[in-house]
Amino acid sequence: MVGDTEESENTEQMSQRVTEAQRQLLEKLADRRFANLPRALHANIAAYYAWGAPAGMSRSERKRPDQIQQWLVAMSR
């Protein structure tokens, strides 16, 4: 059973890293005003955030969804 707990913690940490990487990518793209954003990347980002806060999103990030939402709206223009 110890292995299950370790695996669960590793999965959660990996999920948090992926979530942070997605947020950082979204922020960098927003800084560039989403210039030359490939359609496939647009679709990937939109799908990632389509169901609200991803599982790996930290509590502090959940308190800041407005910024992410603003970036997503700007991306879709």
N, CA, C and O atoms as a Tinker XYZ file with bonds, in Angstrom:
   308  protein
     1  N      0.802000   -1.203000    0.000000    73     2
     2  CA     0.000000    0.000000    0.000000    64     1     3
     3  C      0.847000    1.269000    0.000000    63     2     4     5
     4  O      0.397000    2.311000   -0.478000    81     3
     5  N      2.057000    1.196000    0.527000    73     3     6
     6  CA     2.930000    2.367000    0.533000    64     5     7
     7  C      3.208000    2.815000   -0.889000    63     6     8     9
     8  O      3.238000    4.014000   -1.167000    81     7
     9  N      3.409000    1.872000   -1.787000    73     7    10
    10  CA     3.654000    2.197000   -3.184000    64     9    11
    11  C      2.506000    2.979000   -3.802000    63    10    12    13
    12  O      2.730000    3.889000   -4.600000    81    11
    13  N      1.281000    2.629000   -3.437000    73    11    14
    14  CA     0.111000    3.339000   -3.955000    64    13    15
    15  C      0.121000    4.795000   -3.520000    63    14    16    17
    16  O     -0.207000    5.684000   -4.306000    81    15
    17  N      0.498000    5.042000   -2.269000    73    15    18
    18  CA     0.546000    6.417000   -1.758000    64    17    19
    19  C      1.627000    7.219000   -2.477000    63    18    20    21
    20  O      1.403000    8.367000   -2.862000    81    19
    21  N      2.786000    6.617000   -2.654000    73    19    22
    22  CA     3.878000    7.295000   -3.352000    64    21    23
    23  C      3.490000    7.580000   -4.795000    63    22    24    25
    24  O      3.754000    8.664000   -5.314000    81    23
    25  N      2.870000    6.615000   -5.432000    73    23    26
    26  CA     2.447000    6.803000   -6.819000    64    25    27
    27  C      1.415000    7.912000   -6.918000    63    26    28    29
    28  O      1.460000    8.716000   -7.848000    81    27
    29  N      0.495000    7.966000   -5.984000    73    27    30
    30  CA    -0.519000    9.013000   -5.971000    64    29    31
    31  C      0.116000   10.386000   -5.801000    63    30    32    33
    32  O     -0.272000   11.340000   -6.475000    81    31
    33  N      1.094000   10.490000   -4.898000    73    31    34
    34  CA     1.791000   11.765000   -4.688000    64    33    35
    35  C      2.570000   12.164000   -5.931000    63    34    36    37
    36  O      2.576000   13.337000   -6.304000    81    35
    37  N      3.235000   11.200000   -6.584000    73    35    38
    38  CA     3.975000   11.496000   -7.806000    64    37    39
    39  C      3.045000   11.960000   -8.916000    63    38    40    41
    40  O      3.373000   12.881000   -9.664000    81    39
    41  N      1.891000   11.326000   -9.021000    73    39    42
    42  CA     0.911000   11.719000  -10.032000    64    41    43
    43  C      0.419000   13.132000   -9.774000    63    42    44    45
    44  O      0.279000   13.919000  -10.710000    81    43
    45  N      0.156000   13.462000   -8.524000    73    43    46
    46  CA    -0.303000   14.808000   -8.173000    64    45    47
    47  C      0.767000   15.851000   -8.475000    63    46    48    49
    48  O      0.459000   16.923000   -8.996000    81    47
    49  N      2.020000   15.544000   -8.153000    73    47    50
    50  CA     3.111000   16.477000   -8.436000    64    49    51
    51  C      3.264000   16.686000   -9.932000    63    50    52    53
    52  O      3.468000   17.815000  -10.380000    81    51
    53  N      3.169000   15.626000  -10.707000    73    51    54
    54  CA     3.274000   15.732000  -12.158000    64    53    55
    55  C      2.119000   16.567000  -12.702000    63    54    56    57
    56  O      2.320000   17.398000  -13.589000    81    55
    57  N      0.932000   16.359000  -12.188000    73    55    58
    58  CA    -0.230000   17.132000  -12.615000    64    57    59
    59  C     -0.037000   18.615000  -12.328000    63    58    60    61
    60  O     -0.398000   19.464000  -13.144000    81    59
    61  N      0.533000   18.924000  -11.166000    73    59    62
    62  CA     0.796000   20.325000  -10.819000    64    61    63
    63  C      1.832000   20.936000  -11.753000    63    62    64    65
    64  O      1.710000   22.100000  -12.136000    81    63
    65  N      2.852000   20.162000  -12.124000    73    63    66
    66  CA     3.878000   20.670000  -13.052000    64    65    67
    67  C      3.280000   20.944000  -14.431000    63    66    68    69
    68  O      3.593000   21.956000  -15.058000    81    67
    69  N      2.429000   20.048000  -14.894000    73    67    70
    70  CA     1.783000   20.239000  -16.196000    64    69    71
    71  C      0.901000   21.478000  -16.154000    63    70    72    73
    72  O      0.913000   22.280000  -17.088000    81    71
    73  N      0.140000   21.640000  -15.084000    73    71    74
    74  CA    -0.738000   22.796000  -14.940000    64    73    75
    75  C      0.071000   24.087000  -14.932000    63    74    76    77
    76  O     -0.308000   25.063000  -15.580000    81    75
    77  N      1.174000   24.096000  -14.207000    73    75    78
    78  CA     2.025000   25.290000  -14.159000    64    77    79
    79  C      2.633000   25.574000  -15.525000    63    78    80    81
    80  O      2.719000   26.732000  -15.935000    81    79
    81  N      3.051000   24.542000  -16.228000    73    79    82
    82  CA     3.614000   24.727000  -17.569000    64    81    83
    83  C      2.567000   25.295000  -18.522000    63    82    84    85
    84  O      2.879000   26.173000  -19.326000    81    83
    85  N      1.339000   24.811000  -18.444000    73    83    86
    86  CA     0.259000   25.338000  -19.292000    64    85    87
    87  C      0.002000   26.808000  -18.979000    63    86    88    89
    88  O     -0.168000   27.615000  -19.893000    81    87
    89  N     -0.026000   27.164000  -17.687000    73    87    90
    90  CA    -0.267000   28.553000  -17.302000    64    89    91
    91  C      0.864000   29.448000  -17.794000    63    90    92    93
    92  O      0.610000   30.548000  -18.286000    81    91
    93  N      2.108000   28.995000  -17.668000    73    91    94
    94  CA     3.246000   29.785000  -18.123000    64    93    95
    95  C      3.208000   29.974000  -19.634000    63    94    96    97
    96  O      3.493000   31.061000  -20.137000    81    95
    97  N      2.856000   28.918000  -20.353000    73    95    98
    98  CA     2.733000   29.023000  -21.805000    64    97    99
    99  C      1.645000   30.025000  -22.171000    63    98   100   101
   100  O      1.848000   30.879000  -23.034000    81    99
   101  N      0.507000   29.921000  -21.525000    73    99   102
   102  CA    -0.597000   30.839000  -21.799000    64   101   103
   103  C     -0.177000   32.280000  -21.524000    63   102   104   105
   104  O     -0.509000   33.182000  -22.293000    81   103
   105  N      0.546000   32.498000  -20.440000    73   103   106
   106  CA     1.005000   33.849000  -20.099000    64   105   107
   107  C      1.978000   34.385000  -21.158000    63   106   108   109
   108  O      1.869000   35.543000  -21.561000    81   107
   109  N      2.915000   33.565000  -21.607000    73   107   110
   110  CA     3.866000   34.006000  -22.636000    64   109   111
   111  C      3.158000   34.322000  -23.949000    63   110   112   113
   112  O      3.475000   35.310000  -24.612000    81   111
   113  N      2.211000   33.488000  -24.314000    73   111   114
   114  CA     1.454000   33.742000  -25.538000    64   113   115
   115  C      0.640000   35.028000  -25.413000    63   114   116   117
   116  O      0.515000   35.784000  -26.377000    81   115
   117  N      0.091000   35.274000  -24.229000    73   115   118
   118  CA    -0.683000   36.504000  -23.999000    64   117   119
   119  C      0.224000   37.727000  -24.122000    63   118   120   121
   120  O     -0.180000   38.752000  -24.670000    81   119
   121  N      1.452000   37.616000  -23.608000    73   119   122
   122  CA     2.403000   38.718000  -23.738000    64   121   123
   123  C      2.664000   39.068000  -25.199000    63   122   124   125
   124  O      2.923000   40.223000  -25.538000    81   123
   125  N      2.593000   38.059000  -26.053000    73   123   126
   126  CA     2.786000   38.273000  -27.500000    64   125   127
   127  C      1.463000   38.542000  -28.206000    63   126   128   129
   128  O      1.407000   38.608000  -29.434000    81   127
   129  N      0.397000   38.695000  -27.421000    73   127   130
   130  CA    -0.956000   38.932000  -27.943000    64   129   131
   131  C     -1.402000   37.807000  -28.880000    63   130   132   133
   132  O     -2.153000   38.032000  -29.828000    81   131
   133  N     -0.925000   36.596000  -28.595000    73   131   134
   134  CA    -1.299000   35.394000  -29.328000    64   133   135
   135  C     -0.984000   35.483000  -30.817000    63   134   136   137
   136  O     -1.646000   34.854000  -31.642000    81   135
   137  N      0.038000   36.275000  -31.150000    73   135   138
   138  CA     0.452000   36.439000  -32.545000    64   137   139
   139  C      0.946000   35.110000  -33.110000    63   138   140   141
   140  O      1.714000   34.399000  -32.462000    81   139
   141  N      0.506000   34.786000  -34.302000    73   139   142
   142  CA     0.929000   33.584000  -35.025000    64   141   143
   143  C      0.701000   32.297000  -34.232000    63   142   144   145
   144  O      1.497000   31.363000  -34.322000    81   143
   145  N     -0.351000   32.247000  -33.478000    73   143   146
   146  CA    -0.670000   31.062000  -32.680000    64   145   147
   147  C     -1.232000   29.973000  -33.599000    63   146   148   149
   148  O     -2.273000   30.169000  -34.226000    81   147
   149  N     -0.550000   28.834000  -33.679000    73   147   150
   150  CA    -1.069000   27.754000  -34.528000    64   149   151
   151  C     -2.434000   27.267000  -34.030000    63   150   152   153
   152  O     -2.688000   27.212000  -32.827000    81   151
   153  N     -3.288000   26.922000  -34.965000    73   151   154
   154  CA    -4.639000   26.458000  -34.610000    64   153   155
   155  C     -4.605000   25.251000  -33.676000    63   154   156   157
   156  O     -5.418000   25.148000  -32.758000    81   155
   157  N     -3.673000   24.349000  -33.909000    73   155   158
   158  CA    -3.598000   23.139000  -33.076000    64   157   159
   159  C     -3.249000   23.495000  -31.634000    63   158   160   161
   160  O     -3.799000   22.905000  -30.704000    81   159
   161  N     -2.351000   24.444000  -31.437000    73   159   162
   162  CA    -1.992000   24.863000  -30.086000    64   161   163
   163  C     -3.163000   25.588000  -29.437000    63   162   164   165
   164  O     -3.435000   25.393000  -28.252000    81   163
   165  N     -3.852000   26.417000  -30.198000    73   163   166
   166  CA    -5.052000   27.100000  -29.697000    64   165   167
   167  C     -6.065000   26.066000  -29.216000    63   166   168   169
   168  O     -6.620000   26.191000  -28.124000    81   167
   169  N     -6.300000   25.055000  -30.031000    73   167   170
   170  CA    -7.274000   24.012000  -29.686000    64   169   171
   171  C     -6.826000   23.240000  -28.441000    63   170   172   173
   172  O     -7.650000   22.901000  -27.592000    81   171
   173  N     -5.527000   22.964000  -28.333000    73   171   174
   174  CA    -5.016000   22.238000  -27.180000    64   173   175
   175  C     -5.209000   23.026000  -25.898000    63   174   176   177
   176  O     -5.655000   22.472000  -24.893000    81   175
   177  N     -4.883000   24.299000  -25.918000    73   175   178
   178  CA    -5.033000   25.146000  -24.733000    64   177   179
   179  C     -6.505000   25.280000  -24.364000    63   178   180   181
   180  O     -6.869000   25.153000  -23.195000    81   179
   181  N     -7.346000   25.536000  -25.354000    73   179   182
   182  CA    -8.781000   25.676000  -25.094000    64   181   183
   183  C     -9.349000   24.392000  -24.492000    63   182   184   185
   184  O    -10.159000   24.450000  -23.566000    81   183
   185  N     -8.935000   23.242000  -25.004000    73   183   186
   186  CA    -9.431000   21.965000  -24.473000    64   185   187
   187  C     -8.935000   21.740000  -23.051000    63   186   188   189
   188  O     -9.667000   21.211000  -22.215000    81   187
   189  N     -7.703000   22.137000  -22.772000    73   187   190
   190  CA    -7.140000   21.937000  -21.439000    64   189   191
   191  C     -7.943000   22.677000  -20.384000    63   190   192   193
   192  O     -8.184000   22.155000  -19.296000    81   191
   193  N     -8.358000   23.900000  -20.711000    73   191   194
   194  CA    -9.089000   24.719000  -19.745000    64   193   195
   195  C    -10.614000   24.649000  -19.907000    63   194   196   197
   196  O    -11.338000   25.348000  -19.199000    81   195
   197  N    -11.100000   23.827000  -20.816000    73   195   198
   198  CA   -12.532000   23.790000  -21.123000    64   197   199
   199  C    -13.411000   23.403000  -19.937000    63   198   200   201
   200  O    -14.550000   23.861000  -19.845000    81   199
   201  N    -12.915000   22.587000  -19.049000    73   199   202
   202  CA   -13.722000   22.099000  -17.939000    64   201   203
   203  C    -13.419000   22.828000  -16.648000    63   202   204   205
   204  O    -13.628000   22.273000  -15.570000    81   203
   205  N    -12.935000   24.047000  -16.726000    73   203   206
   206  CA   -12.659000   24.811000  -15.511000    64   205   207
   207  C    -11.254000   24.551000  -15.003000    63   206   208   209
   208  O    -10.345000   24.294000  -15.793000    81   207
   209  N    -11.071000   24.614000  -13.713000    73   207   210
   210  CA    -9.753000   24.465000  -13.103000    64   209   211
   211  C     -9.247000   23.040000  -13.276000    63   210   212   213
   212  O     -9.904000   22.092000  -12.847000    81   211
   213  N     -8.079000   22.881000  -13.905000    73   211   214
   214  CA    -7.500000   21.542000  -14.032000    64   213   215
   215  C     -7.189000   20.937000  -12.661000    63   214   216   217
   216  O     -7.015000   21.661000  -11.680000    81   215
   217  N     -7.122000   19.629000  -12.603000    73   215   218
   218  CA    -6.906000   18.923000  -11.341000    64   217   219
   219  C     -5.627000   19.342000  -10.632000    63   218   220   221
   220  O     -5.596000   19.363000   -9.401000    81   219
   221  N     -4.585000   19.673000  -11.357000    73   219   222
   222  CA    -3.319000   20.027000  -10.739000    64   221   223
   223  C     -3.192000   21.476000  -10.342000    63   222   224   225
   224  O     -2.141000   21.897000   -9.859000    81   223
   225  N     -4.243000   22.249000  -10.537000    73   223   226
   226  CA    -4.170000   23.670000  -10.231000    64   225   227
   227  C     -4.102000   23.880000   -8.723000    63   226   228   229
   228  O     -4.901000   23.327000   -7.968000    81   227
   229  N     -3.145000   24.678000   -8.304000    73   227   230
   230  CA    -2.963000   24.931000   -6.875000    64   229   231
   231  C     -4.074000   25.831000   -6.344000    63   230   232   233
   232  O     -4.810000   26.452000   -7.111000    81   231
   233  N     -4.180000   25.889000   -5.025000    73   231   234
   234  CA    -5.203000   26.745000   -4.410000    64   233   235
   235  C     -5.013000   28.204000   -4.798000    63   234   236   237
   236  O     -5.986000   28.903000   -5.081000    81   235
   237  N     -3.767000   28.669000   -4.813000    73   235   238
   238  CA    -3.533000   30.072000   -5.160000    64   237   239
   239  C     -3.936000   30.352000   -6.604000    63   238   240   241
   240  O     -4.443000   31.433000   -6.903000    81   239
   241  N     -3.715000   29.385000   -7.510000    73   239   242
   242  CA    -4.136000   29.565000   -8.895000    64   241   243
   243  C     -5.651000   29.548000   -9.018000    63   242   244   245
   244  O     -6.211000   30.270000   -9.843000    81   243
   245  N     -6.321000   28.734000   -8.211000    73   243   246
   246  CA    -7.787000   28.690000   -8.258000    64   245   247
   247  C     -8.388000   30.014000   -7.814000    63   246   248   249
   248  O     -9.510000   30.351000   -8.192000    81   247
   249  N     -7.639000   30.764000   -7.012000    73   247   250
   250  CA    -8.116000   32.066000   -6.570000    64   249   251
   251  C     -7.890000   33.131000   -7.636000    63   250   252   253
   252  O     -8.418000   34.238000   -7.527000    81   251
   253  N     -7.108000   32.806000   -8.668000    73   251   254
   254  CA    -6.806000   33.761000   -9.727000    64   253   255
   255  C     -7.340000   33.324000  -11.084000    63   254   256   257
   256  O     -6.652000   33.513000  -12.088000    81   255
   257  N     -8.512000   32.760000  -11.156000    73   255   258
   258  CA    -8.992000   32.289000  -12.457000    64   257   259
   259  C     -9.335000   33.423000  -13.410000    63   258   260   261
   260  O     -9.393000   33.220000  -14.623000    81   259
   261  N     -9.561000   34.611000  -12.871000    73   259   262
   262  CA    -9.926000   35.736000  -13.731000    64   261   263
   263  C     -8.835000   36.032000  -14.746000    63   262   264   265
   264  O     -9.137000   36.298000  -15.910000    81   263
   265  N     -7.566000   35.992000  -14.331000    73   263   266
   266  CA    -6.469000   36.268000  -15.257000    64   265   267
   267  C     -6.413000   35.222000  -16.355000    63   266   268   269
   268  O     -6.260000   35.558000  -17.530000    81   267
   269  N     -6.535000   33.977000  -15.986000    73   267   270
   270  CA    -6.528000   32.912000  -16.988000    64   269   271
   271  C     -7.714000   33.068000  -17.920000    63   270   272   273
   272  O     -7.573000   32.911000  -19.132000    81   271
   273  N     -8.872000   33.373000  -17.375000    73   271   274
   274  CA   -10.070000   33.567000  -18.201000    64   273   275
   275  C     -9.881000   34.724000  -19.175000    63   274   276   277
   276  O    -10.277000   34.623000  -20.336000    81   275
   277  N     -9.286000   35.809000  -18.723000    73   275   278
   278  CA    -9.014000   36.950000  -19.609000    64   277   279
   279  C     -8.085000   36.545000  -20.736000    63   278   280   281
   280  O     -8.297000   36.929000  -21.887000    81   279
   281  N     -7.057000   35.772000  -20.415000    73   279   282
   282  CA    -6.148000   35.306000  -21.477000    64   281   283
   283  C     -6.861000   34.413000  -22.458000    63   282   284   285
   284  O     -6.626000   34.514000  -23.662000    81   283
   285  N     -7.728000   33.539000  -21.979000    73   283   286
   286  CA    -8.461000   32.643000  -22.878000    64   285   287
   287  C     -9.386000   33.419000  -23.795000    63   286   288   289
   288  O     -9.519000   33.083000  -24.972000    81   287
   289  N    -10.024000   34.448000  -23.273000    73   287   290
   290  CA   -10.900000   35.290000  -24.101000    64   289   291
   291  C    -10.071000   36.007000  -25.169000    63   290   292   293
   292  O    -10.449000   36.043000  -26.340000    81   291
   293  N     -8.943000   36.573000  -24.756000    73   291   294
   294  CA    -8.080000   37.274000  -25.702000    64   293   295
   295  C     -7.557000   36.320000  -26.780000    63   294   296   297
   296  O     -7.433000   36.697000  -27.945000    81   295
   297  N     -7.254000   35.092000  -26.383000    73   295   298
   298  CA    -6.753000   34.097000  -27.327000    64   297   299
   299  C     -7.800000   33.786000  -28.390000    63   298   300   301
   300  O     -7.458000   33.527000  -29.544000    81   299
   301  N     -9.050000   33.811000  -28.012000    73   299   302
   302  CA   -10.129000   33.430000  -28.935000    64   301   303
   303  C    -10.563000   34.554000  -29.862000    63   302   304   305
   304  O    -11.408000   34.346000  -30.733000    81   303
   305  N    -10.010000   35.710000  -29.690000    73   303   306
   306  CA   -10.400000   36.835000  -30.572000    64   305   307
   307  C     -9.719000   36.769000  -31.898000    63   306   308
   308  O     -9.937000   37.633000  -32.748000    81   307
